[in-house]
PDB file of C-alpha atoms and ligand atoms in Angstrom:
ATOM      1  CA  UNK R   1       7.882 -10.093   5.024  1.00 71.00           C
ATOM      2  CA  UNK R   2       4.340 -10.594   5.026  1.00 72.00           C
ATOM      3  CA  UNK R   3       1.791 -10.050   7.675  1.00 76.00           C
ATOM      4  CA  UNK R   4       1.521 -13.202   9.414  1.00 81.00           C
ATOM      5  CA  UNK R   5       4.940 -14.469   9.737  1.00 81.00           C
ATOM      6  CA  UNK R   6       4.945 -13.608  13.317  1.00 84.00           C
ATOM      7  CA  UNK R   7       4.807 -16.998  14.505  1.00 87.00           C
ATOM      8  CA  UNK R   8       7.673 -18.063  11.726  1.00 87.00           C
ATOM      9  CA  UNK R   9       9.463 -15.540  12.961  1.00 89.00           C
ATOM     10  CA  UNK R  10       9.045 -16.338  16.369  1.00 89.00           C
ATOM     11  CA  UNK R  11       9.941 -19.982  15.969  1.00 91.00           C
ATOM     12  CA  UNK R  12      13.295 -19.165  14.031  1.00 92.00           C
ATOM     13  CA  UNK R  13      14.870 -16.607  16.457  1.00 95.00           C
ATOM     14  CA  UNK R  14      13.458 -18.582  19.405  1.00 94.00           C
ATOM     15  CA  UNK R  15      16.857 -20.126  19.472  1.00 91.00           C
ATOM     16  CA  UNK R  16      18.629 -17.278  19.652  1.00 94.00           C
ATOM     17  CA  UNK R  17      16.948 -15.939  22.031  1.00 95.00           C
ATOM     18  CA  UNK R  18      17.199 -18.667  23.997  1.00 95.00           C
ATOM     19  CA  UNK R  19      20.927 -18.972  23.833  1.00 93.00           C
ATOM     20  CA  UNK R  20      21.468 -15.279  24.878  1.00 95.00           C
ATOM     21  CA  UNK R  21      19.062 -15.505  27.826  1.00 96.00           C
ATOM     22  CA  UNK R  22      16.139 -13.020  26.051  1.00 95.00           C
ATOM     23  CA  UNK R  23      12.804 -13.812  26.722  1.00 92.00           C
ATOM     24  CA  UNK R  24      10.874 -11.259  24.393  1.00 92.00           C
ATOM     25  CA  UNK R  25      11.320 -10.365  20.357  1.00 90.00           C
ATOM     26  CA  UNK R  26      10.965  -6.422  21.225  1.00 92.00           C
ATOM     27  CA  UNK R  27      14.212  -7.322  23.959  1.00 95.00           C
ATOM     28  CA  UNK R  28      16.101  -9.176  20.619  1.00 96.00           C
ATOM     29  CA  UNK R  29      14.985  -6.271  18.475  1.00 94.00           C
ATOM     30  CA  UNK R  30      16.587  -3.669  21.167  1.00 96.00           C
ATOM     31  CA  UNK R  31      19.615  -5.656  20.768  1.00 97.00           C
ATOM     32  CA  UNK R  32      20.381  -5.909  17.185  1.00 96.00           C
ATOM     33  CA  UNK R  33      19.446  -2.204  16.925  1.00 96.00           C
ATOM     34  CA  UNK R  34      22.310  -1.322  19.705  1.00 96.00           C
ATOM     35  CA  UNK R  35      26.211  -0.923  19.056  1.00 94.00           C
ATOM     36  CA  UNK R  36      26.854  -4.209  20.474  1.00 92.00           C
ATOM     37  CA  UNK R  37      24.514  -6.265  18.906  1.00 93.00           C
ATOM     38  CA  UNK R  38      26.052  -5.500  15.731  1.00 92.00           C
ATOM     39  CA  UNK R  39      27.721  -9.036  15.350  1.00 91.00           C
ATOM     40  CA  UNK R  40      24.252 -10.426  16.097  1.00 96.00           C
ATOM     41  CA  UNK R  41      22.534  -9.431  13.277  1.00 95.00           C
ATOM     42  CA  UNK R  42      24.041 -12.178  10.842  1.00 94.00           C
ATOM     43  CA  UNK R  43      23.100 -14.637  13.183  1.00 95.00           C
ATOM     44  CA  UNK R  44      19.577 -13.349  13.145  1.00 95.00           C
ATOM     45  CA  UNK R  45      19.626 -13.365   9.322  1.00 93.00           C
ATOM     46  CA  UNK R  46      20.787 -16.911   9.210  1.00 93.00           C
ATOM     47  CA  UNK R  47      18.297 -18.185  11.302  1.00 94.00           C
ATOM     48  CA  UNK R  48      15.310 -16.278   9.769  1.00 92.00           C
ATOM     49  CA  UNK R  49      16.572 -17.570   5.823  1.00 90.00           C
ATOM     50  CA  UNK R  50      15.265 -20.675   3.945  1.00 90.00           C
ATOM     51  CA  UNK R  51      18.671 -22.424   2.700  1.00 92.00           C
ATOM     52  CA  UNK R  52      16.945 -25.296   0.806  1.00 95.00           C
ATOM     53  CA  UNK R  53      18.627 -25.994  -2.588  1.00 97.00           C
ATOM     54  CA  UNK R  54      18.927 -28.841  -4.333  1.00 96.00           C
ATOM     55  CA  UNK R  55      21.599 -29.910  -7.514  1.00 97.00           C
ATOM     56  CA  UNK R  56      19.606 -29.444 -11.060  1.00 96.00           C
ATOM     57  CA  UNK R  57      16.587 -28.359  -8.994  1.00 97.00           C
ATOM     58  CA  UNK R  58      13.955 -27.126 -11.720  1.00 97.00           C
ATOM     59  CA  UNK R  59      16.629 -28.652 -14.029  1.00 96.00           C
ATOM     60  CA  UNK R  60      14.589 -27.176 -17.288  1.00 97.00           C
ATOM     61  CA  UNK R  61      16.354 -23.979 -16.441  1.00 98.00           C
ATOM     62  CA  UNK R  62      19.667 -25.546 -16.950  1.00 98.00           C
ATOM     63  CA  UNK R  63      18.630 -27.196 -20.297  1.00 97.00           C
ATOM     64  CA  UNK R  64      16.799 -23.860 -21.471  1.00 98.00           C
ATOM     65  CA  UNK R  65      20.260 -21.670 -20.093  1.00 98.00           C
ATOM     66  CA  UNK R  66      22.588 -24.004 -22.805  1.00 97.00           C
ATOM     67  CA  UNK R  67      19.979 -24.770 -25.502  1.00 96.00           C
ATOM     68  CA  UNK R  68      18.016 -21.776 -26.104  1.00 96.00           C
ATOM     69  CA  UNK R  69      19.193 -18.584 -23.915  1.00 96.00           C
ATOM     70  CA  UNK R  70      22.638 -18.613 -24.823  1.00 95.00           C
ATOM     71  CA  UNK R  71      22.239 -19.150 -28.279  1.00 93.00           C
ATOM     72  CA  UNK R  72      19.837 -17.154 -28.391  1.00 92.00           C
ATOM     73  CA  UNK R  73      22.005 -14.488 -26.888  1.00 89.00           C
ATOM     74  CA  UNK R  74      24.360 -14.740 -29.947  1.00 86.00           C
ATOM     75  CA  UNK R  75      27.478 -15.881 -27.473  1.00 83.00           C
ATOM     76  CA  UNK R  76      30.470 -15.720 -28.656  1.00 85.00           C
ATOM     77  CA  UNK R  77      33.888 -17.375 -27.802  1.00 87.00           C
ATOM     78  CA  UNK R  78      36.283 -15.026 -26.554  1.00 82.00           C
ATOM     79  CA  UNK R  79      33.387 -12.807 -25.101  1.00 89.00           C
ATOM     80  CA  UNK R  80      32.680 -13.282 -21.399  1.00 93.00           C
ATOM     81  CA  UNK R  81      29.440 -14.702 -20.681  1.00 95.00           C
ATOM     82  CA  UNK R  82      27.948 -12.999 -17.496  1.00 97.00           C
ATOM     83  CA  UNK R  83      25.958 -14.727 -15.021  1.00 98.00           C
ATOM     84  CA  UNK R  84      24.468 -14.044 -11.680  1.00 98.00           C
ATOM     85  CA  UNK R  85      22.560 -16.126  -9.141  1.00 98.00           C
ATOM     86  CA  UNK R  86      21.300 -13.801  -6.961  1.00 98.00           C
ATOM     87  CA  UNK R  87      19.971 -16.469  -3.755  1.00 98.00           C
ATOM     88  CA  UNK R  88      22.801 -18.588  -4.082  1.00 98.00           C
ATOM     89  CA  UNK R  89      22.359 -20.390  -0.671  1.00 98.00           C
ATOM     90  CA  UNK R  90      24.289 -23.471  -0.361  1.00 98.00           C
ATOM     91  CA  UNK R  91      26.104 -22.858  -3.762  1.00 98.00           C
ATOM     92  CA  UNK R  92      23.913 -26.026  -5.314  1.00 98.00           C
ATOM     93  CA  UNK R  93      22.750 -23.596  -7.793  1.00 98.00           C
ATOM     94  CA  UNK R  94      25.703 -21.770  -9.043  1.00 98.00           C
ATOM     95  CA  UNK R  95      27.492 -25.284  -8.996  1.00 98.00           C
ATOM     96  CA  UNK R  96      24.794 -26.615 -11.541  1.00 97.00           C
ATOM     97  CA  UNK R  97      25.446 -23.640 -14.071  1.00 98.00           C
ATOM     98  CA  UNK R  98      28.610 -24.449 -14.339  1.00 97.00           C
ATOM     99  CA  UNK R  99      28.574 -27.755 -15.019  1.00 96.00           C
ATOM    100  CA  UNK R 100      26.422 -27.315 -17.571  1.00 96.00           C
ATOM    101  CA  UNK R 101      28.473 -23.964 -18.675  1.00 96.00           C
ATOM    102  CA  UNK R 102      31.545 -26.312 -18.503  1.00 93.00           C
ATOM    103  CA  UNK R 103      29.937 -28.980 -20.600  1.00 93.00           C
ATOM    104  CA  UNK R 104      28.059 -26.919 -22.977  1.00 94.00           C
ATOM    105  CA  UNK R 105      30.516 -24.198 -23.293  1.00 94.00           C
ATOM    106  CA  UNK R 106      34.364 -25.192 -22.545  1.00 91.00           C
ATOM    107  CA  UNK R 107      36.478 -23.046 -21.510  1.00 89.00           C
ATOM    108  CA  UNK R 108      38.872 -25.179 -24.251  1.00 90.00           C
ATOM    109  CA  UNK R 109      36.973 -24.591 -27.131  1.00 92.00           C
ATOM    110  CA  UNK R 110      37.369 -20.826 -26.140  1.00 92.00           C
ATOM    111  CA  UNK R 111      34.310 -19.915 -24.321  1.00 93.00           C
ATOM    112  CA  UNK R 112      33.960 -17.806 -21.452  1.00 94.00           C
ATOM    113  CA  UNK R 113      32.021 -17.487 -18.845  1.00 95.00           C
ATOM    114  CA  UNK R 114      31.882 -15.592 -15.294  1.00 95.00           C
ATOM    115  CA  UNK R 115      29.713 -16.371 -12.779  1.00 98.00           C
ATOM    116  CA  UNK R 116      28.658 -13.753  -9.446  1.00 98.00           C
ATOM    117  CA  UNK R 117      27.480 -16.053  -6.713  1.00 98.00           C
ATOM    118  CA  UNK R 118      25.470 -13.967  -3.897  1.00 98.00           C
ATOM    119  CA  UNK R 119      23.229 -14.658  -0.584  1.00 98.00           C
ATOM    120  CA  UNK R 120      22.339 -12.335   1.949  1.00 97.00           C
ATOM    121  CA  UNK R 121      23.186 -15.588   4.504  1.00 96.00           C
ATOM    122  CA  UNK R 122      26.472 -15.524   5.482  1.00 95.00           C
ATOM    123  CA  UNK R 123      26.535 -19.160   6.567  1.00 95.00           C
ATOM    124  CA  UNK R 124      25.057 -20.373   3.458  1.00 97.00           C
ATOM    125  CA  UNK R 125      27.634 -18.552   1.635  1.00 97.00           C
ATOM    126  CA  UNK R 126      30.649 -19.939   3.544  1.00 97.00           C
ATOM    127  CA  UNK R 127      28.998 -23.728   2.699  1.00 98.00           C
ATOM    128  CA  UNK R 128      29.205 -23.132  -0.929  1.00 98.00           C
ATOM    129  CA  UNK R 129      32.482 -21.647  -0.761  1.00 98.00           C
ATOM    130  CA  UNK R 130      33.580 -24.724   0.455  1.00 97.00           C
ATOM    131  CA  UNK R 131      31.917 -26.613  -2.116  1.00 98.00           C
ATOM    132  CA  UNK R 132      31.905 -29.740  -0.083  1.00 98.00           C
ATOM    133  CA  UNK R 133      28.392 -31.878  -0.046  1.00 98.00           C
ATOM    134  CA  UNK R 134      27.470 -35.219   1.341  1.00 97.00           C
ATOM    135  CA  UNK R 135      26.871 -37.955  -1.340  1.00 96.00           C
ATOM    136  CA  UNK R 136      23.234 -37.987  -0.632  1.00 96.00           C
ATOM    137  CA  UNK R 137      23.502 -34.401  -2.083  1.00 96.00           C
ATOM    138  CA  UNK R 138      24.157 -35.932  -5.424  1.00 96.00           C
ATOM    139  CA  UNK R 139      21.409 -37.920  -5.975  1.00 89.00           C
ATOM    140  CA  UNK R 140      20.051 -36.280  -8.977  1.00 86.00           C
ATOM    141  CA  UNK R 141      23.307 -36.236 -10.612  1.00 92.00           C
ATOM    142  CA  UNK R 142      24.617 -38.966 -13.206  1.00 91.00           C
ATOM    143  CA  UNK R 143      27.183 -40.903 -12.007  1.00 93.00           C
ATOM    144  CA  UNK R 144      29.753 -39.704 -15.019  1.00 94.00           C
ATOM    145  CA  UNK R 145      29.250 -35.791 -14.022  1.00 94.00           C
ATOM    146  CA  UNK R 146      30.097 -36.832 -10.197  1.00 95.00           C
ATOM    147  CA  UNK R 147      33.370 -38.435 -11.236  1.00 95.00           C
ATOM    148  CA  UNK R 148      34.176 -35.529 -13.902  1.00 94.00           C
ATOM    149  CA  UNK R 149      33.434 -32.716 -11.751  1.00 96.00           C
ATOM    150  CA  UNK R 150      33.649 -33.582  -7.921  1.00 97.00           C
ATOM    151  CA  UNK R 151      36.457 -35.232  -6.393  1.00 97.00           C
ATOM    152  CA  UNK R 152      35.967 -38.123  -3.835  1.00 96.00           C
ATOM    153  CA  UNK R 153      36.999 -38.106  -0.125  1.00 97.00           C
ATOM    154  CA  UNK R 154      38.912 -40.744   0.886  1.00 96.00           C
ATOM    155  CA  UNK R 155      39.408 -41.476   4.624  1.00 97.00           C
ATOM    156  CA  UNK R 156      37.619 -39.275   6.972  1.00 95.00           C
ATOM    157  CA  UNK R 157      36.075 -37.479   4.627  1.00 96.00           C
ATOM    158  CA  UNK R 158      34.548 -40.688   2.841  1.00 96.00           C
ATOM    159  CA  UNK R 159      31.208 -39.733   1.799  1.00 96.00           C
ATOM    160  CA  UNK R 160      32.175 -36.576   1.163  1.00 98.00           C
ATOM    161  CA  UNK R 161      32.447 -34.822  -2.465  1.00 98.00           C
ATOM    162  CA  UNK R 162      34.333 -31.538  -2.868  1.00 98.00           C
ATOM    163  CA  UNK R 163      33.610 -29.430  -6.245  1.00 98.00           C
ATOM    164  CA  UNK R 164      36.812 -29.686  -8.455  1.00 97.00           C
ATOM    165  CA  UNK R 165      39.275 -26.194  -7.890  1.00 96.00           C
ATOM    166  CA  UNK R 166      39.259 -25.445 -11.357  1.00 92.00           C
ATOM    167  CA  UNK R 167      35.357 -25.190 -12.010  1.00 94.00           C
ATOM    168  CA  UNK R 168      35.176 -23.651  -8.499  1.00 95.00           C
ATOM    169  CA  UNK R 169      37.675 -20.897  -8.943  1.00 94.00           C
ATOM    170  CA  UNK R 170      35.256 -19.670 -12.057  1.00 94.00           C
ATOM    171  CA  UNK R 171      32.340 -18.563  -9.293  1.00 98.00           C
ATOM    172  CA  UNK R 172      33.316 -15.228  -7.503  1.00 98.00           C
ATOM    173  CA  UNK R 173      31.059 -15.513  -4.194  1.00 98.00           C
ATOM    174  CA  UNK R 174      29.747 -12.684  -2.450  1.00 97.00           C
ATOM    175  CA  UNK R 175      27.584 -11.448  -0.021  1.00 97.00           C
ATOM    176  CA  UNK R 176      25.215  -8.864  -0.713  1.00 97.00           C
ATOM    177  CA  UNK R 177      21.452  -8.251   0.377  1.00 97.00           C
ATOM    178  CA  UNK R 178      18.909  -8.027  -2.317  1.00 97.00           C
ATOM    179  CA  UNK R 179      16.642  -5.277  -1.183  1.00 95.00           C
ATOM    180  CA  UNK R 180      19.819  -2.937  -0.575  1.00 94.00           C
ATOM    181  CA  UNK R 181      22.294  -3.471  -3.706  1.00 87.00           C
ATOM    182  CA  UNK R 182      21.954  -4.315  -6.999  1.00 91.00           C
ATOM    183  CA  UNK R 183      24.633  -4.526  -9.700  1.00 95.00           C
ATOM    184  CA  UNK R 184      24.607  -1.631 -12.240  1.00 96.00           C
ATOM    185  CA  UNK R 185      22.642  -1.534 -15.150  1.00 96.00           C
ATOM    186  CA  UNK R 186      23.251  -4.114 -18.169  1.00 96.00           C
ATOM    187  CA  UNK R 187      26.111  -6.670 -15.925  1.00 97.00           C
ATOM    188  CA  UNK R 188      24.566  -9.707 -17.334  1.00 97.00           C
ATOM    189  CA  UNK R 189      23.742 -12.011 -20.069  1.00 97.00           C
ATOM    190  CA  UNK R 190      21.638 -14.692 -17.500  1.00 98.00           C
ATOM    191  CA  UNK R 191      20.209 -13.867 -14.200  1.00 98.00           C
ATOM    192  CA  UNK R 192      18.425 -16.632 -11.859  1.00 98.00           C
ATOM    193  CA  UNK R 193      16.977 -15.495  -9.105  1.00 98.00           C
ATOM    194  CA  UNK R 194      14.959 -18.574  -8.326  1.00 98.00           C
ATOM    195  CA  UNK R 195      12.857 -19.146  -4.902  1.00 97.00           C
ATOM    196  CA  UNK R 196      13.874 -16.216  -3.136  1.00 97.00           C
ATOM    197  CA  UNK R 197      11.048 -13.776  -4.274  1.00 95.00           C
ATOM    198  CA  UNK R 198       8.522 -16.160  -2.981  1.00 92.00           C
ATOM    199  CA  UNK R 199       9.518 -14.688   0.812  1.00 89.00           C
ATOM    200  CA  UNK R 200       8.391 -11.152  -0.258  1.00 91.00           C
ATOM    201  CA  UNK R 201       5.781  -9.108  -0.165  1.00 90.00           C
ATOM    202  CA  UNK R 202       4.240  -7.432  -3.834  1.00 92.00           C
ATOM    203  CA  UNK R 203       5.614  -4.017  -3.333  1.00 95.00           C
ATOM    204  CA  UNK R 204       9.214  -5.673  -2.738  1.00 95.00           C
ATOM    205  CA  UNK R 205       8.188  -8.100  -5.376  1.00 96.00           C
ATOM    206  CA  UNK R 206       7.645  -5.675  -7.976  1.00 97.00           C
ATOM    207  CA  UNK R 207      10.540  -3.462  -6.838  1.00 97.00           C
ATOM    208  CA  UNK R 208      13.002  -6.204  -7.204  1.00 97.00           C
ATOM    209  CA  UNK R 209      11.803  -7.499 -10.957  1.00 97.00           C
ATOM    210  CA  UNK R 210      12.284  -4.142 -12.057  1.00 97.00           C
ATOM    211  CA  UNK R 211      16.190  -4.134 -10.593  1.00 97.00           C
ATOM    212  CA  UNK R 212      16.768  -7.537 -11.692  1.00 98.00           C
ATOM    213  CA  UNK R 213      15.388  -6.089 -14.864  1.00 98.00           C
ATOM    214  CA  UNK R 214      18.003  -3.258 -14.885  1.00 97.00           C
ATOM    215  CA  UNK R 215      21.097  -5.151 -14.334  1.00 98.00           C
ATOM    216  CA  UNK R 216      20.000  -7.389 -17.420  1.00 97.00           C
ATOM    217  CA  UNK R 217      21.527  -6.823 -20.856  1.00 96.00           C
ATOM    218  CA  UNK R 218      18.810  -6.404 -23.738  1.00 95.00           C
ATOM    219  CA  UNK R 219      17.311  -9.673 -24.872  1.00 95.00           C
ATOM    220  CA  UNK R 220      19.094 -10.845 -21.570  1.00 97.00           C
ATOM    221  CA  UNK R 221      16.833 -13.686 -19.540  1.00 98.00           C
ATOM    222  CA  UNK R 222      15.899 -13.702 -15.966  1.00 98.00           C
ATOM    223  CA  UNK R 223      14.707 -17.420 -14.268  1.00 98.00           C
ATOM    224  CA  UNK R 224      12.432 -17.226 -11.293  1.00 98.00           C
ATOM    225  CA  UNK R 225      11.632 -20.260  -9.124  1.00 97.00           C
ATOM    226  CA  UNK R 226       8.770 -22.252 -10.880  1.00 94.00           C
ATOM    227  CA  UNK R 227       6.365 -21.308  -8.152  1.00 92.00           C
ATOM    228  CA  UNK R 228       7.195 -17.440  -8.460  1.00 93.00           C
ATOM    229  CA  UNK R 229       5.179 -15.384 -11.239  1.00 89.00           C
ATOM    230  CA  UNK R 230       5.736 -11.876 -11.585  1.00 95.00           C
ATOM    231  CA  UNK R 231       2.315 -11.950 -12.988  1.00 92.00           C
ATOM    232  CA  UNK R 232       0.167  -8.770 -12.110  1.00 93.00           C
ATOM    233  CA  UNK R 233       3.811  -7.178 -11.054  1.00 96.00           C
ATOM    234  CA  UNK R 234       5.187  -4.077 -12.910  1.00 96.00           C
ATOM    235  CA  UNK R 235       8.197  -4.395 -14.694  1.00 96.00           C
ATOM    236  CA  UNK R 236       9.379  -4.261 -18.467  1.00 96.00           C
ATOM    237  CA  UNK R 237      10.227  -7.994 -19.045  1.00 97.00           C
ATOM    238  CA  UNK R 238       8.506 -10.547 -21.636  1.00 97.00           C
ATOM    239  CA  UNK R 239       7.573 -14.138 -20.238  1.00 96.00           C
ATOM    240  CA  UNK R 240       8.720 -16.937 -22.698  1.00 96.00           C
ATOM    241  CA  UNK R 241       7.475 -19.210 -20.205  1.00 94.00           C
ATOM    242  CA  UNK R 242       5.828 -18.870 -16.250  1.00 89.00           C
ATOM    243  CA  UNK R 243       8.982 -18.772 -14.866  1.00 96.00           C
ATOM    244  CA  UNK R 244      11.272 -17.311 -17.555  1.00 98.00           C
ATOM    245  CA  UNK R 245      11.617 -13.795 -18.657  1.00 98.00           C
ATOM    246  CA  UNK R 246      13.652 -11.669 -21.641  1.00 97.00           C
ATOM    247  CA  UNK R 247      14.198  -7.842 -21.474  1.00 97.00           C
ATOM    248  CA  UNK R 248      12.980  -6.456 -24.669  1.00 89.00           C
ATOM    249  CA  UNK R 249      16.027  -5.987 -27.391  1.00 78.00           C
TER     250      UNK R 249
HETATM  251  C1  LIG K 301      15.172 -21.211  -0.776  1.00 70.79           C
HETATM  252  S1  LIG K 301      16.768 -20.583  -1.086  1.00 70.79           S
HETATM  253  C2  LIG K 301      16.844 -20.687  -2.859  1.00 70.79           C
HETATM  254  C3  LIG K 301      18.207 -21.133  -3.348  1.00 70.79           C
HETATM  255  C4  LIG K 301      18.325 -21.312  -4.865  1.00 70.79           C
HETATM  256  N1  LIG K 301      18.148 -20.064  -5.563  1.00 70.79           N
HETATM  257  C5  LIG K 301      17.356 -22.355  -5.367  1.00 70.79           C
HETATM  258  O1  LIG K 301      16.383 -22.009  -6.039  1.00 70.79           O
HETATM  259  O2  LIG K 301      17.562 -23.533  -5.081  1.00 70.79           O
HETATM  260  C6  LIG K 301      16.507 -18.840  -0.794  1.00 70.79           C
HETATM  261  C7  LIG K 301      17.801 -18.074  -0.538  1.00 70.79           C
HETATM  262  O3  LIG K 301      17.524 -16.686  -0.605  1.00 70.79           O
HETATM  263  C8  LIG K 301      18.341 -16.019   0.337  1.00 70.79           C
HETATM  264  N2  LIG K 301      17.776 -14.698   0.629  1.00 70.79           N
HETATM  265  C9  LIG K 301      16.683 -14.399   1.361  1.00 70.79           C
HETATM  266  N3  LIG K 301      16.490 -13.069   1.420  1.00 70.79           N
HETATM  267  C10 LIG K 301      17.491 -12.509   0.691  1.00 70.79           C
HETATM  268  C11 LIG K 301      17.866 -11.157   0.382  1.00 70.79           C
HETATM  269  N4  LIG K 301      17.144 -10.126   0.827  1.00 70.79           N
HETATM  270  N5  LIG K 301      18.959 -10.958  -0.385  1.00 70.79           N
HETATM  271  C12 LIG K 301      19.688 -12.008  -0.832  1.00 70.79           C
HETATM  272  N6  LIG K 301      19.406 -13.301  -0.571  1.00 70.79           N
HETATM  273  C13 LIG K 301      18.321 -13.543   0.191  1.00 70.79           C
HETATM  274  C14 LIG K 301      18.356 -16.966   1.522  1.00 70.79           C
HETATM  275  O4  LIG K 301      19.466 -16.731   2.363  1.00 70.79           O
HETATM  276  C15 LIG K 301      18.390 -18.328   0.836  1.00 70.79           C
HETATM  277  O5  LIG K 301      19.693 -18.818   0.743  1.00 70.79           O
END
């Protein structure tokens, strides 16, 4: 984190804190540091993430994933196409790859596809596992995607939309922590890593392109978050655009 987040930081575990009857951060920090604050620790990481995702959010990405990457990539049916989305939060991400995986690249016509789904946020994680959203959720979806890939709750669960099994079963969720693990070198095709790196400091930054980097395939592309350049950064990727990248083939 940054110099300066005090105050964030601060605010977020403030609740906590509250809840457990601590009045001070270096008190909290004590804790989570002892044996028996062990179970506290994914609280504290909940509370100190930024979940916000949206459905097609930056929806160029999506477009560029089925139109250009792929292609570009030389897929082939038969051959698994390996994705990861490496801040997965609510799941809203990894849900939009695969409907446009499932649209663009059926699983009928003989494509295939595997998506890794990770967030360091436990709670996040157990939302898009779920794969249950409010219809307000949806907003930026057409209407004939809803009905083909969500299905409706009736009853008490009117208003609520639950991501079909079959598409769902195709994500493999997991946990894991960015700045600790990363999957071995050449696992994917695609990588997005959007609006995570933002939260970072340069060092991290730089240390986390390069990783991303590594667990790409050659010509394989990496999406950031619009807002997230790795501009000035060191790592061995080519930008095709501000906030797409391509390890040299
Ligand atoms: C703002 S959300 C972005 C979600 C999605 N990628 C998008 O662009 O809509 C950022 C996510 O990064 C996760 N995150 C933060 N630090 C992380 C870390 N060190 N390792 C893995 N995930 C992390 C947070 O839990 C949160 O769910």
């Amino acid at each position: 984190l940054n110099l300066g987040k005090e105050a964030l930081i601060r605010a977020r575990l403030g609740k906590r804190m509250r809840s457990l009857g601590i009045s001070t951060l270096p008190e909290y920090c004590r804790l989570l540091r002892s044996a028996e604050g062990e179970e506290e620790i994914g609280n504290a990481i909940d509370s100190l993430t930024t979940n916000f995702t949206q459905f097609f959010r930056e929806k160029d990405h999506f477009e560029f994933l089925v139109q250009q990457a792929l292609p570009g990539l030389q897929a082939r049916r038969g051959t698994p196409i390996r994705l990861w989305s490496a801040a997965c939060a609510t799941g809203e991400e990894p849900y939009t790859i695969a409907f446009y995986l499932e649209k663009h690249y059926p699983l009928k016509d003989g494509w295939d596809w595997r998506l890794l789904a990770t967030d360091i946020s436990q709670r996040a994680l157990d939302k898009a596992i779920q794969g249950i959203y409010p219809e307000d959720r949806l907003a930026m979806m057409p209407q004939d995607l809803v009905r083909q890939v969500f299905q409706r709750g009736y009853g008490q669960s009117a208003g609520l939309y639950r991501v079909k099994k079959q598409l769902q079963d195709r994500i493999r969720f997991q946990q894991m922590n960015l700045l600790e693990a990363c999957p071995p070198e050449g696992s994917f095709e695609v990588i997005f890593c959007r609006n995570v790196m933002i939260y970072f400091d340069r060092p991290t930054q730089e240390r986390l392109a390069q990783q991303l980097a590594r667990a790409l395939v050659r010509g394989g592309i990496l999406f950031t978050g619009r807002s997230e350049s790795l501009n000035g950064l060191a790592h061995p990727l080519r930008c095709l655009s501000p906030s797409i990248y391509q390890k040299q083939s």
